[in-house]
Coordinates of C-alpha atoms in Angstrom, one line a residue:
M128 CA 118.6 93.6 88.6
A129 CA 118.0 96.1 91.3
V130 CA 117.9 94.7 94.8
C131 CA 114.8 95.9 96.7
N132 CA 114.8 96.3 100.5
T133 CA 111.9 94.1 101.5
R134 CA 111.4 95.8 104.8
A135 CA 111.4 99.2 103.3
S136 CA 108.9 98.1 100.6
S137 CA 106.6 96.8 103.3
V138 CA 106.9 99.9 105.5
I139 CA 105.3 102.1 102.9
F140 CA 102.0 100.3 103.5
R141 CA 102.0 101.1 107.2
R142 CA 102.1 104.9 106.8
V143 CA 98.9 106.5 108.2
L144 CA 97.6 108.9 105.6
P145 CA 96.6 112.3 107.3
S146 CA 93.3 112.3 105.4
L147 CA 92.3 109.0 106.9
R148 CA 93.2 109.7 110.5
H149 CA 90.3 109.4 112.9
P150 CA 89.8 112.4 115.2
L151 CA 90.0 110.1 118.3
A152 CA 93.1 108.3 117.1
R153 CA 95.5 110.4 119.1
S154 CA 93.6 109.7 122.3
G155 CA 93.9 105.9 121.6
T156 CA 90.2 105.3 121.8
L157 CA 88.9 104.3 118.4
P158 CA 85.2 103.5 118.2
L159 CA 84.3 100.1 116.9
P160 CA 83.5 100.6 113.2
C161 CA 80.1 99.4 111.8
L162 CA 79.7 97.8 108.4
P163 CA 78.4 100.5 106.0
E164 CA 75.2 99.7 104.1
N165 CA 77.0 100.2 100.8
G166 CA 80.1 98.2 101.7
R167 CA 81.6 96.1 98.9
Q168 CA 83.6 93.0 99.2
L169 CA 86.4 92.4 96.7
Y170 CA 85.9 88.7 96.9
T171 CA 82.7 86.7 96.9
P172 CA 81.7 84.7 100.0
A173 CA 82.5 81.5 98.1
A174 CA 86.0 82.7 97.4
L175 CA 86.6 83.4 101.1
G176 CA 84.8 80.3 102.4
L177 CA 82.1 82.4 104.1
D178 CA 79.3 80.5 102.5
Q179 CA 80.4 77.2 104.1
Y180 CA 81.1 78.9 107.4
T181 CA 77.6 80.4 107.4
H182 CA 76.1 76.9 106.7
L183 CA 78.1 75.4 109.6
R184 CA 76.9 78.2 111.9
T185 CA 73.3 77.3 111.1
D186 CA 73.9 73.6 111.7
T187 CA 75.7 74.2 115.0
R188 CA 73.0 76.5 116.4
A189 CA 70.3 74.0 115.4
R190 CA 72.3 71.2 117.1
F191 CA 72.7 73.1 120.4
A192 CA 69.1 74.5 120.3
S193 CA 68.5 76.1 123.7
G194 CA 71.8 75.1 125.2
V195 CA 73.9 77.8 123.5
D196 CA 74.2 80.1 126.5
S197 CA 74.9 77.3 128.9
F198 CA 77.7 76.0 126.7
K199 CA 79.3 79.4 126.4
A200 CA 79.1 79.8 130.2
K201 CA 80.8 76.5 130.7
M202 CA 83.7 77.5 128.4
R203 CA 84.1 80.8 130.3
E204 CA 84.1 78.8 133.6
I205 CA 86.9 76.5 132.3
L206 CA 89.0 79.4 131.2
A207 CA 88.6 81.3 134.5
K208 CA 89.1 78.3 136.9
N209 CA 92.3 76.7 135.5
D210 CA 95.1 78.3 133.6
T211 CA 96.2 74.9 132.3
A212 CA 92.7 73.5 131.3
M213 CA 92.8 72.0 127.8
I214 CA 90.8 73.6 125.1
F215 CA 89.5 70.8 122.8
T216 CA 89.2 71.2 119.0
E217 CA 85.5 70.6 119.0
D218 CA 84.8 73.1 121.8
L219 CA 86.7 75.9 119.9
K220 CA 84.9 75.0 116.7
N221 CA 81.5 75.2 118.4
V222 CA 82.3 78.6 120.0
L223 CA 83.4 80.0 116.7
H224 CA 80.1 78.9 115.1
L225 CA 77.9 80.0 118.0
A226 CA 79.6 83.4 118.7
E227 CA 77.7 86.7 118.3
G228 CA 79.1 90.2 117.8
N229 CA 78.9 91.2 121.5
E230 CA 81.9 92.0 123.7
E231 CA 81.5 88.9 125.9
D232 CA 81.6 86.5 122.9
M233 CA 84.5 88.3 121.2
K234 CA 86.5 88.0 124.5
L235 CA 85.6 84.3 124.7
V236 CA 86.8 83.7 121.1
R237 CA 90.1 85.5 121.7
D238 CA 90.8 83.8 125.0
M239 CA 90.0 80.3 123.7
A240 CA 92.2 80.9 120.6
I241 CA 95.1 82.1 122.8
R242 CA 94.8 79.1 125.1
F243 CA 94.5 76.7 122.1
N244 CA 97.6 78.3 120.5
K245 CA 99.6 78.1 123.7
Q246 CA 98.9 74.4 124.4
H247 CA 99.7 73.4 120.8
Q248 CA 103.0 75.3 120.4
G249 CA 105.4 73.3 118.3
L250 CA 102.7 70.8 117.3
R251 CA 101.5 72.4 114.0
F252 CA 101.6 69.2 112.0
G253 CA 98.2 67.4 112.0
M254 CA 96.6 70.1 114.1
Y255 CA 93.3 71.6 113.0
V256 CA 93.9 75.0 111.4
F257 CA 91.7 77.6 113.2
G258 CA 93.2 80.8 111.8
P259 CA 90.9 81.1 108.7
V260 CA 87.8 80.1 110.8
V261 CA 88.5 82.8 113.4
M262 CA 88.8 85.4 110.6
R263 CA 85.6 84.2 109.0
T264 CA 83.9 84.6 112.3
Y265 CA 85.1 88.2 112.5
H266 CA 84.1 88.8 108.9
T267 CA 80.6 87.4 109.3
L268 CA 80.0 89.3 112.5
G269 CA 81.5 92.6 111.1
Q270 CA 84.3 92.9 113.6
P271 CA 87.3 94.5 111.8
Q272 CA 88.9 95.9 115.0
E273 CA 88.9 92.4 116.6
A274 CA 90.5 91.0 113.4
L275 CA 93.3 93.6 113.5
E276 CA 94.0 93.1 117.2
A277 CA 94.1 89.3 116.7
L278 CA 96.6 89.5 113.9
N279 CA 98.8 91.8 116.0
D280 CA 98.5 89.8 119.3
P281 CA 101.9 88.3 120.2
Q282 CA 100.1 85.5 122.1
L283 CA 98.6 84.4 118.7
T284 CA 102.0 84.2 116.9
G285 CA 101.8 81.4 114.4
F286 CA 98.0 81.0 114.7
F287 CA 97.4 82.9 111.5
D288 CA 100.2 81.5 109.3
Q289 CA 97.8 81.0 106.4
L290 CA 97.4 83.5 103.5
I291 CA 93.6 83.0 103.5
S292 CA 93.5 84.3 107.1
Y293 CA 95.1 87.6 106.0
Q294 CA 92.9 87.7 102.8
V295 CA 89.7 87.4 104.8
A296 CA 90.8 90.0 107.2
M297 CA 91.9 92.4 104.4
D298 CA 88.6 91.9 102.6
L299 CA 86.7 92.8 105.8
L300 CA 88.7 95.9 106.2
F301 CA 88.2 96.8 102.6
E302 CA 84.5 96.3 103.0
V303 CA 84.2 98.7 105.9
G304 CA 86.4 101.3 104.2
Q305 CA 89.5 101.0 106.4
F306 CA 91.8 101.2 103.4
Q307 CA 94.9 102.2 105.3
Q308 CA 94.5 99.2 107.6
V309 CA 94.3 97.0 104.5
L310 CA 97.8 98.3 103.6
D311 CA 99.0 97.8 107.1
T312 CA 97.9 94.2 107.0
F313 CA 99.6 93.7 103.7
G314 CA 102.7 95.0 105.3
L315 CA 102.4 92.3 108.0
V316 CA 102.1 89.6 105.2
Q317 CA 105.3 90.9 103.6
D318 CA 107.2 91.2 106.9
R319 CA 106.2 87.8 108.2
R320 CA 106.7 86.1 104.8
V321 CA 103.6 84.0 105.3
T322 CA 104.1 80.6 103.5
G323 CA 107.3 82.1 102.0
V324 CA 105.5 84.1 99.3
R325 CA 106.7 87.7 98.7
Y326 CA 103.7 89.0 96.8
P327 CA 100.7 86.7 97.4
K328 CA 98.2 87.3 94.6
N329 CA 95.0 87.8 96.5
C330 CA 96.4 89.9 99.3
L331 CA 98.3 92.0 96.7
T332 CA 95.0 92.6 94.8
L333 CA 93.4 93.9 97.9
A334 CA 96.3 96.2 98.7
V335 CA 96.2 97.7 95.2
A336 CA 92.4 98.0 95.3
A337 CA 92.8 99.9 98.7
C338 CA 95.3 102.3 97.0
Y339 CA 92.7 102.9 94.3
K340 CA 89.9 103.5 96.7
M341 CA 92.0 106.0 98.6
G342 CA 92.4 108.1 95.5
T343 CA 95.2 110.4 96.8
Q344 CA 98.6 111.4 95.5
E345 CA 100.2 109.6 98.5
S346 CA 98.4 106.3 97.7
F347 CA 99.4 106.7 94.0
Q348 CA 103.0 107.1 95.2
H349 CA 102.7 104.0 97.3
L350 CA 101.3 102.1 94.4
Q351 CA 104.2 103.2 92.2
E352 CA 106.7 102.0 94.7
L353 CA 104.9 98.7 95.0
L354 CA 104.8 98.2 91.2
Q355 CA 108.5 99.0 90.9
S356 CA 109.3 96.5 93.7
M357 CA 107.3 93.9 91.8
A358 CA 109.1 94.7 88.6
D359 CA 112.5 94.3 90.3
Y360 CA 111.5 90.8 91.4
G361 CA 110.0 89.9 88.0
I362 CA 106.4 89.6 89.3
P363 CA 104.0 89.8 86.4
L364 CA 101.2 92.4 86.4
N365 CA 97.8 90.8 85.8
R366 CA 94.8 92.6 84.3
R367 CA 93.1 93.4 87.6
L368 CA 96.2 95.0 89.1
A369 CA 97.0 96.9 85.9
T370 CA 93.5 98.4 85.6
L371 CA 93.2 99.3 89.3
G372 CA 96.5 101.1 89.1
A373 CA 95.6 102.8 85.8
A374 CA 92.3 104.0 87.2
L375 CA 94.1 105.5 90.2
A376 CA 96.5 107.2 87.9
L377 CA 93.6 108.7 85.9
S378 CA 91.9 109.9 89.0
V379 CA 94.9 111.8 90.3
G380 CA 95.9 113.3 87.0
H381 CA 98.6 111.0 85.6
P382 CA 97.0 109.7 82.3
H383 CA 100.4 108.8 80.8
V384 CA 101.0 106.3 83.7
A385 CA 97.5 104.9 83.2
L386 CA 98.1 104.4 79.5
D387 CA 101.4 102.7 80.1
L388 CA 99.8 100.3 82.6
V389 CA 96.9 99.2 80.3
L390 CA 99.2 98.8 77.3
R391 CA 101.2 96.3 79.4
S392 CA 98.1 94.2 79.9
S393 CA 97.7 91.2 77.7
S394 CA 93.9 91.5 77.8
A395 CA 93.7 94.4 75.4
T396 CA 90.1 93.8 74.5
H397 CA 88.7 93.6 78.0
I398 CA 86.1 96.3 78.7
T399 CA 88.1 97.9 81.6
V400 CA 91.4 97.9 79.6
R401 CA 89.8 99.4 76.5
S402 CA 87.8 102.0 78.5
I403 CA 90.7 103.2 80.5
K404 CA 92.9 103.4 77.4
V405 CA 90.3 105.6 75.6
M406 CA 89.9 107.8 78.7
A407 CA 93.7 108.2 79.1
L408 CA 94.0 109.1 75.4
C409 CA 91.4 111.8 75.8
Q410 CA 93.1 113.3 78.8
L411 CA 96.4 113.3 76.8
R412 CA 94.6 115.2 74.0
R413 CA 95.2 112.3 71.6
V414 CA 91.6 112.5 70.5
E415 CA 92.1 111.0 67.0
E416 CA 93.6 107.8 68.6
A417 CA 90.7 107.6 71.0
V418 CA 88.2 107.8 68.1
L419 CA 90.2 105.2 66.3
A420 CA 90.0 102.9 69.3
L421 CA 86.2 103.3 69.3
R422 CA 86.0 102.7 65.6
S423 CA 88.0 99.4 66.0
I424 CA 85.1 98.1 68.1
T425 CA 82.7 98.6 65.2
E426 CA 85.0 96.5 63.0
I427 CA 84.4 93.5 65.3
D428 CA 81.6 91.1 64.5
L429 CA 79.3 92.8 66.9
P430 CA 76.3 90.7 68.2
R431 CA 72.8 91.3 67.2
P432 CA 70.5 93.3 69.6
A433 CA 68.9 90.1 70.8
R434 CA 72.3 89.0 72.0
S435 CA 73.5 92.4 73.1
N436 CA 74.2 91.3 76.7
Q437 CA 77.0 89.0 75.3
G438 CA 78.8 91.9 73.5
I439 CA 79.6 94.7 76.0
Y440 CA 82.8 96.3 74.8
I441 CA 83.1 99.8 76.2
L442 CA 81.9 101.9 79.2
R443 CA 79.5 104.8 78.6
E444 CA 81.6 107.2 80.6
A445 CA 84.5 106.4 78.2
V446 CA 82.3 107.1 75.2
R447 CA 81.1 110.3 76.9
E448 CA 84.6 111.5 77.5
V449 CA 85.5 111.0 73.8
E450 CA 82.3 112.9 72.8
E451 CA 83.3 115.9 75.0
A452 CA 86.9 115.8 73.6
V453 CA 85.6 115.7 70.0
K454 CA 83.2 118.6 70.6
E455 CA 86.0 120.6 72.2
G456 CA 88.2 120.0 69.2
G457 CA 85.6 121.5 66.9
R458 CA 86.5 119.4 63.8
K459 CA 83.3 118.8 61.8
D460 CA 84.6 115.7 60.1
Q461 CA 85.6 114.2 63.5
V462 CA 82.3 115.1 65.1
A463 CA 80.4 113.4 62.2
E464 CA 82.6 110.3 62.4
F465 CA 82.1 110.0 66.1
G466 CA 78.3 110.3 65.7
R467 CA 78.4 107.3 63.2
I468 CA 80.5 105.2 65.6
Q469 CA 78.3 106.0 68.6
K470 CA 75.2 105.1 66.7
C471 CA 76.7 101.8 65.6
L472 CA 77.7 101.0 69.2
E473 CA 74.3 101.9 70.6
E474 CA 72.5 99.8 68.0
A475 CA 74.7 96.8 68.8
G476 CA 74.3 97.2 72.5
A477 CA 78.0 97.3 72.9
I478 CA 78.0 100.1 75.6
S479 CA 77.7 99.3 79.3
D480 CA 76.0 101.7 81.7
K481 CA 78.0 100.5 84.6
G482 CA 80.6 102.8 86.2
L483 CA 84.3 102.2 86.0
E484 CA 84.6 101.7 89.8
E485 CA 81.7 99.1 89.7
V486 CA 83.4 97.1 87.0
L487 CA 86.9 97.4 88.6
C488 CA 85.7 96.3 92.0
Q489 CA 83.4 93.5 90.8
P490 CA 83.8 90.7 93.4
I491 CA 86.2 88.0 92.4
D492 CA 84.7 84.6 92.5
K493 CA 86.1 81.2 93.5
F494 CA 88.2 79.6 90.8
E495 CA 86.6 76.2 90.0
K496 CA 88.7 73.6 88.3
R497 CA 86.9 71.7 85.5
V498 CA 85.7 68.3 86.8
G499 CA 87.8 65.5 85.3
Q500 CA 90.4 67.9 83.7
D501 CA 93.4 66.2 85.3
R502 CA 91.8 62.8 84.9
A503 CA 91.3 63.3 81.2
I504 CA 94.9 64.4 80.8
L505 CA 96.2 61.5 82.8
S506 CA 94.1 58.9 81.0
A507 CA 95.1 60.4 77.6
S508 CA 98.8 60.0 78.5
F509 CA 98.4 56.3 79.5
A510 CA 95.5 55.0 77.3
H511 CA 97.3 55.5 73.9
P512 CA 100.8 54.7 72.9
P513 CA 102.9 57.5 71.4
T514 CA 102.4 57.8 67.7
Q515 CA 103.6 59.9 64.9
P516 CA 102.0 63.3 64.3
R517 CA 98.9 63.3 62.1
H518 CA 100.6 65.1 59.2
A519 CA 103.4 62.5 59.2
R520 CA 100.9 59.6 59.1
R521 CA 98.8 61.3 56.4
H522 CA 101.7 61.4 54.0
A523 CA 103.3 58.1 54.9
H524 CA 103.5 55.3 52.3
P525 CA 100.9 52.5 52.9
S526 CA 103.7 49.9 53.1
A527 CA 105.7 52.0 55.5
P528 CA 106.3 50.2 58.8
R529 CA 104.2 51.4 61.7
P530 CA 105.9 52.2 65.1
P531 CA 105.9 49.2 67.4
K532 CA 103.0 48.9 69.8
R533 CA 103.9 49.1 73.5
Q534 CA 103.3 45.8 75.2
G535 CA 100.5 46.0 77.7
L536 CA 99.7 43.9 80.8
L537 CA 97.3 41.7 79.0
D538 CA 100.0 40.8 76.4
M539 CA 102.3 39.7 79.2
E540 CA 100.0 37.0 80.4

């Protein structure tokens, strides 16, 4: 197995792409970015804990009523008067839930976090974890620059030692379109080995999605280096990573790489996997295979029109690309066959009008464990004694001795 230089693999994510440099970057005065109206999160608010944070903000503001400003003034006074004044957990909680997106409040949040981190150095066990809450504050208030500065502040070393803190920050940067900064932050995660994980799933997904959104040859090269590094360490490639990487490969003119990535996915029938496969085949001039892939959908037990929303199998842009390739080929039999296939798919409602990017970047929701799942497994393992398999009991002779029953507590009385 090839040995990968971890530091080298993380450095590739901190390169600043020329196409993304801000004109004021050289002067060192970057303007505070604003959230774009069409900004898209890669994770839902529930997955990031933003929904609960927003609820707590509402409750805290209602509890303080008209005393919000006086409370903030009191906190600033404590920080200014005494360098050793203690910052209590509840005070920092309240500030984080009352803060607004102005410069004064952002300074108060940072100063209190620094003081709290300093006074609790070496006392991590049992301490309230504020890192994720601070990042949720920045995310809710749309403060990506504050989030970046906090993560890189040496006075906050150890404060953000939670993967969710980096995930929330990266999602905010992704939402405002600062894709290079998403990769920079992923480089921090790898360098700092947060929680000892080399390739944390959620942060990795955001990094690959940022490469896809960049859509440049350089970002494609970075993605290839990352995928190779993952392969060297035996990290599996899930569907979301495979399709994001394949879509980037398609957009920069590498359909053979796109096809290889989707063929490695175990979710061969997923709409994104199937659509990218068809589009890659068309770009590789393997039109007959693309038509065959579409025809295989019609051989599925397609739903009736009344249930068409439950049977979306292919994207319209993929079907359109096959249509153009078939017409360009000029084979009458192939044109006729494609027409029949397209009609069948249309009648079954199996074609989605969503764009590839919309489906790829659909927000990832919070994973909910089924209620009682572990309890059912646990009770099943203790409630019944081990018995023979059903097929063995079915063919056993009636007079055959049964396995002894395990003695229970009631039998011991």
